[in-house]
């Protein structure tokens, strides 16, 4: 290189060449997303000649996005809000979980066919597994009926829980819980599913008393509602497992209450985020994500 460019080769991206495969995140906003940093680290670690970029697109752009994915041979990637629902309708193939949830957050391009899945619920279950909790045959209470709750409920039913008691506020999300229960009655007839309003406190207490695992999948507990919990701490007992989807703060009030009550396990939502990310990587590269190495890298970056 000439004198005026001296030193530039040090900062130029060395991995990208004419054969570099593109992976991408679609949605809006995407500027804050941690996905490009995570997946580019993993590609580099695994010696995969690929790069992951984020594209700010909205629902109306999605037909063009799907055409562009095929035209540019984007090998795989992710859909985030608000395009997860429309993406599930535009994929060429989707998994049963994505069909039942009506949303798709990950895709892989198989020779021009776009195949989608939803991994939020699977990530939640994997996070319980790595914390020593198996959901099969268990009775669960799940609070909420928004995006996260629906994905968690569908995955739990597909995983073979015995009972799923859904409690949700009587708001615009309530009909979605009823829709989920209806779909699961057909698709997972062995799972006993019920939907109850959250303000029916006596029924909620009775359900918590009789369940193995209690899950918060509402936004209660997340900042700025971080001083709130939907569960009376007096209902928490030693043989109960408590899990949250909320990861900000890492320990919600409900998780802190569960720890204070000596519950068998109190599992926050941060691991769900990590594991759904890892499942995405596996979905589109066909190999396990280097999770430990990425966590080590993250810790090193945070310490700088
Ligand atoms: P959403 O907006 O789709 O749904 C929100 C849900 O919370 C609805 O069921 C709503 O009825 C309920 N809710 C809100 N305020 C309430 C209140 N005051 N009382 C009772 N219920 C209330 O949101 P979402 O995308 O499903 O996200 C829910 C939570 O899950 C958020 O905190 C989000 O950060 C978290 N989440 C975590 C992960 C992860 O990987 N850990 C993934 C997705 C979402």
Short mmCIF file of N, CA and C in Angstrom, two decimals, residues 51-124:
data_model
loop_
_atom_site.label_atom_id
_atom_site.label_comp_id
_atom_site.label_asym_id
_atom_site.label_seq_id
_atom_site.Cartn_x
_atom_site.Cartn_y
_atom_site.Cartn_z
N UNK A 51 -20.08 -13.49 7.13
CA UNK A 51 -20.23 -12.25 7.89
C UNK A 51 -21.71 -12.04 8.19
N UNK A 52 -22.00 -11.44 9.34
CA UNK A 52 -23.38 -11.23 9.79
C UNK A 52 -23.63 -9.73 9.87
N UNK A 53 -24.66 -9.27 9.18
CA UNK A 53 -24.99 -7.84 9.15
C UNK A 53 -26.44 -7.63 9.61
N UNK A 54 -26.75 -6.41 10.07
CA UNK A 54 -28.12 -6.09 10.48
C UNK A 54 -28.74 -5.11 9.49
N UNK A 55 -29.98 -5.36 9.07
CA UNK A 55 -30.67 -4.48 8.11
C UNK A 55 -31.96 -3.97 8.73
N UNK A 56 -32.10 -2.63 8.71
CA UNK A 56 -33.28 -1.99 9.31
C UNK A 56 -34.43 -2.00 8.30
N UNK A 57 -35.36 -2.91 8.50
CA UNK A 57 -36.50 -3.02 7.57
C UNK A 57 -37.79 -3.17 8.38
N UNK A 58 -38.90 -2.79 7.75
CA UNK A 58 -40.19 -2.89 8.43
C UNK A 58 -41.09 -3.91 7.73
N UNK A 59 -42.29 -4.10 8.27
CA UNK A 59 -43.20 -5.14 7.77
C UNK A 59 -43.44 -5.00 6.26
N UNK A 60 -43.66 -3.75 5.79
CA UNK A 60 -43.96 -3.55 4.37
C UNK A 60 -42.81 -3.91 3.44
N UNK A 61 -41.61 -3.98 3.98
CA UNK A 61 -40.44 -4.31 3.14
C UNK A 61 -40.25 -5.81 2.99
N UNK A 62 -41.00 -6.61 3.72
CA UNK A 62 -40.62 -8.01 3.88
C UNK A 62 -40.70 -8.87 2.62
N UNK A 63 -41.65 -8.52 1.72
CA UNK A 63 -41.69 -9.33 0.47
C UNK A 63 -40.41 -9.12 -0.30
N UNK A 64 -39.96 -7.85 -0.36
CA UNK A 64 -38.70 -7.55 -1.06
C UNK A 64 -37.52 -8.19 -0.34
N UNK A 65 -37.57 -8.19 0.99
CA UNK A 65 -36.49 -8.79 1.77
C UNK A 65 -36.33 -10.26 1.39
N UNK A 66 -37.46 -10.97 1.30
CA UNK A 66 -37.37 -12.41 1.01
C UNK A 66 -36.81 -12.64 -0.40
N UNK A 67 -37.18 -11.75 -1.33
CA UNK A 67 -36.62 -11.88 -2.70
C UNK A 67 -35.12 -11.61 -2.66
N UNK A 68 -34.72 -10.58 -1.88
CA UNK A 68 -33.30 -10.21 -1.80
C UNK A 68 -32.49 -11.33 -1.14
N UNK A 69 -33.07 -11.97 -0.15
CA UNK A 69 -32.39 -13.09 0.53
C UNK A 69 -32.03 -14.16 -0.50
N UNK A 70 -32.98 -14.43 -1.40
CA UNK A 70 -32.73 -15.45 -2.42
C UNK A 70 -31.74 -14.93 -3.47
N UNK A 71 -31.94 -13.68 -3.92
CA UNK A 71 -31.09 -13.11 -4.96
C UNK A 71 -29.62 -13.04 -4.52
N UNK A 72 -29.41 -12.60 -3.28
CA UNK A 72 -28.02 -12.45 -2.79
C UNK A 72 -27.53 -13.71 -2.08
N UNK A 73 -28.34 -14.75 -2.12
CA UNK A 73 -27.98 -16.01 -1.47
C UNK A 73 -27.55 -15.80 -0.01
N UNK A 74 -28.35 -15.00 0.69
CA UNK A 74 -28.12 -14.85 2.14
C UNK A 74 -28.35 -16.23 2.74
N UNK A 75 -27.35 -16.76 3.46
CA UNK A 75 -27.39 -18.18 3.85
C UNK A 75 -28.31 -18.46 5.04
N UNK A 76 -28.55 -17.41 5.83
CA UNK A 76 -29.40 -17.63 6.99
C UNK A 76 -29.40 -16.37 7.83
N UNK A 77 -30.12 -16.40 8.94
CA UNK A 77 -30.13 -15.22 9.80
C UNK A 77 -31.36 -15.18 10.68
N UNK A 78 -31.72 -13.96 11.05
CA UNK A 78 -32.77 -13.80 12.06
C UNK A 78 -33.77 -12.71 11.69
N UNK A 79 -34.97 -12.88 12.21
CA UNK A 79 -36.00 -11.85 12.11
C UNK A 79 -36.29 -11.40 13.53
N UNK A 80 -36.40 -10.07 13.72
CA UNK A 80 -36.77 -9.57 15.04
C UNK A 80 -38.01 -8.69 14.90
N UNK A 81 -38.43 -8.05 15.99
CA UNK A 81 -39.63 -7.22 15.95
C UNK A 81 -39.43 -6.08 14.96
N UNK A 82 -40.43 -5.66 14.21
CA UNK A 82 -41.81 -6.17 14.20
C UNK A 82 -42.08 -7.13 13.04
N UNK A 83 -41.04 -7.80 12.52
CA UNK A 83 -41.24 -8.57 11.29
C UNK A 83 -41.32 -10.09 11.52
N UNK A 84 -41.32 -10.52 12.79
CA UNK A 84 -41.32 -11.96 13.08
C UNK A 84 -42.59 -12.65 12.58
N UNK A 85 -43.74 -11.97 12.72
CA UNK A 85 -45.01 -12.60 12.34
C UNK A 85 -45.14 -12.72 10.83
N UNK A 86 -44.90 -11.63 10.12
CA UNK A 86 -45.00 -11.66 8.65
C UNK A 86 -43.97 -12.62 8.06
N UNK A 87 -42.80 -12.71 8.70
CA UNK A 87 -41.75 -13.62 8.20
C UNK A 87 -42.26 -15.06 8.18
N UNK A 88 -43.05 -15.43 9.19
CA UNK A 88 -43.53 -16.82 9.25
C UNK A 88 -44.47 -17.11 8.07
N UNK A 89 -45.11 -16.06 7.55
CA UNK A 89 -46.01 -16.27 6.41
C UNK A 89 -45.25 -16.28 5.08
N UNK A 90 -44.06 -15.68 5.07
CA UNK A 90 -43.33 -15.54 3.80
C UNK A 90 -42.26 -16.61 3.58
N UNK A 91 -41.95 -17.39 4.64
CA UNK A 91 -40.97 -18.46 4.47
C UNK A 91 -41.55 -19.55 3.56
N UNK A 92 -40.69 -20.29 2.87
CA UNK A 92 -41.17 -21.39 2.03
C UNK A 92 -41.58 -22.59 2.88
N UNK A 93 -40.90 -22.74 4.02
CA UNK A 93 -41.20 -23.86 4.95
C UNK A 93 -41.04 -23.33 6.35
N UNK A 94 -41.90 -23.76 7.27
CA UNK A 94 -41.67 -23.43 8.68
C UNK A 94 -41.89 -24.67 9.54
N UNK A 95 -41.27 -24.66 10.72
CA UNK A 95 -41.40 -25.80 11.63
C UNK A 95 -42.79 -25.75 12.30
N UNK A 96 -43.22 -26.87 12.88
CA UNK A 96 -44.50 -26.86 13.61
C UNK A 96 -44.54 -25.77 14.69
N UNK A 97 -43.42 -25.56 15.39
CA UNK A 97 -43.41 -24.53 16.45
C UNK A 97 -43.67 -23.15 15.86
N UNK A 98 -43.02 -22.82 14.75
CA UNK A 98 -43.20 -21.51 14.12
C UNK A 98 -44.64 -21.35 13.62
N UNK A 99 -45.20 -22.44 13.10
CA UNK A 99 -46.59 -22.39 12.61
C UNK A 99 -47.54 -22.14 13.78
N UNK A 100 -47.35 -22.85 14.87
CA UNK A 100 -48.26 -22.70 16.02
C UNK A 100 -48.11 -21.34 16.69
N UNK A 101 -46.88 -20.83 16.75
CA UNK A 101 -46.66 -19.52 17.37
C UNK A 101 -47.09 -18.41 16.40
N UNK A 102 -46.98 -18.69 15.10
CA UNK A 102 -47.30 -17.66 14.10
C UNK A 102 -46.18 -16.65 13.99
N UNK A 103 -44.95 -17.08 14.30
CA UNK A 103 -43.80 -16.18 14.24
C UNK A 103 -42.56 -16.98 13.90
N UNK A 104 -41.59 -16.29 13.34
CA UNK A 104 -40.35 -16.93 12.93
C UNK A 104 -39.20 -15.98 13.26
N UNK A 105 -38.22 -16.44 14.02
CA UNK A 105 -37.10 -15.56 14.38
C UNK A 105 -35.76 -16.02 13.80
N UNK A 106 -35.79 -17.16 13.09
CA UNK A 106 -34.53 -17.65 12.51
C UNK A 106 -34.84 -18.33 11.18
N UNK A 107 -33.91 -18.20 10.22
CA UNK A 107 -34.13 -18.87 8.93
C UNK A 107 -32.81 -19.40 8.39
N UNK A 108 -32.94 -20.41 7.54
CA UNK A 108 -31.79 -20.90 6.80
C UNK A 108 -32.22 -21.01 5.34
N UNK A 109 -31.30 -20.69 4.44
CA UNK A 109 -31.58 -20.74 3.01
C UNK A 109 -31.05 -22.07 2.47
N UNK A 110 -31.99 -22.99 2.15
CA UNK A 110 -31.57 -24.31 1.65
C UNK A 110 -31.77 -24.32 0.14
N UNK A 111 -30.73 -24.01 -0.60
CA UNK A 111 -30.78 -23.98 -2.07
C UNK A 111 -31.96 -23.16 -2.59
N UNK A 112 -32.17 -22.00 -2.01
CA UNK A 112 -33.22 -21.10 -2.50
C UNK A 112 -34.56 -21.28 -1.80
N UNK A 113 -34.67 -22.25 -0.91
CA UNK A 113 -35.90 -22.38 -0.12
C UNK A 113 -35.63 -21.83 1.28
N UNK A 114 -36.47 -20.88 1.69
CA UNK A 114 -36.24 -20.24 2.98
C UNK A 114 -37.03 -21.00 4.05
N UNK A 115 -36.29 -21.62 4.99
CA UNK A 115 -36.90 -22.45 6.03
C UNK A 115 -36.78 -21.72 7.37
N UNK A 116 -37.91 -21.55 8.05
CA UNK A 116 -37.91 -20.77 9.29
C UNK A 116 -38.30 -21.56 10.51
N UNK A 117 -37.85 -21.08 11.65
CA UNK A 117 -38.20 -21.70 12.94
C UNK A 117 -38.33 -20.58 13.97
N UNK A 118 -38.82 -20.93 15.15
CA UNK A 118 -38.86 -19.97 16.25
C UNK A 118 -38.13 -20.62 17.43
N UNK A 119 -37.16 -19.91 18.00
CA UNK A 119 -36.29 -20.55 18.98
C UNK A 119 -36.42 -19.96 20.40
N UNK A 120 -37.32 -18.96 20.59
CA UNK A 120 -37.43 -18.37 21.93
C UNK A 120 -37.85 -19.43 22.96
N UNK A 121 -38.86 -20.21 22.60
CA UNK A 121 -39.37 -21.23 23.53
C UNK A 121 -38.35 -22.34 23.74
N UNK A 122 -37.67 -22.73 22.65
CA UNK A 122 -36.66 -23.80 22.76
C UNK A 122 -35.48 -23.31 23.61
N UNK A 123 -35.15 -22.02 23.45
CA UNK A 123 -34.07 -21.43 24.25
C UNK A 123 -34.43 -21.42 25.72
N UNK A 124 -35.71 -21.15 26.00
CA UNK A 124 -36.20 -21.16 27.39
C UNK A 124 -36.03 -22.56 27.99
#
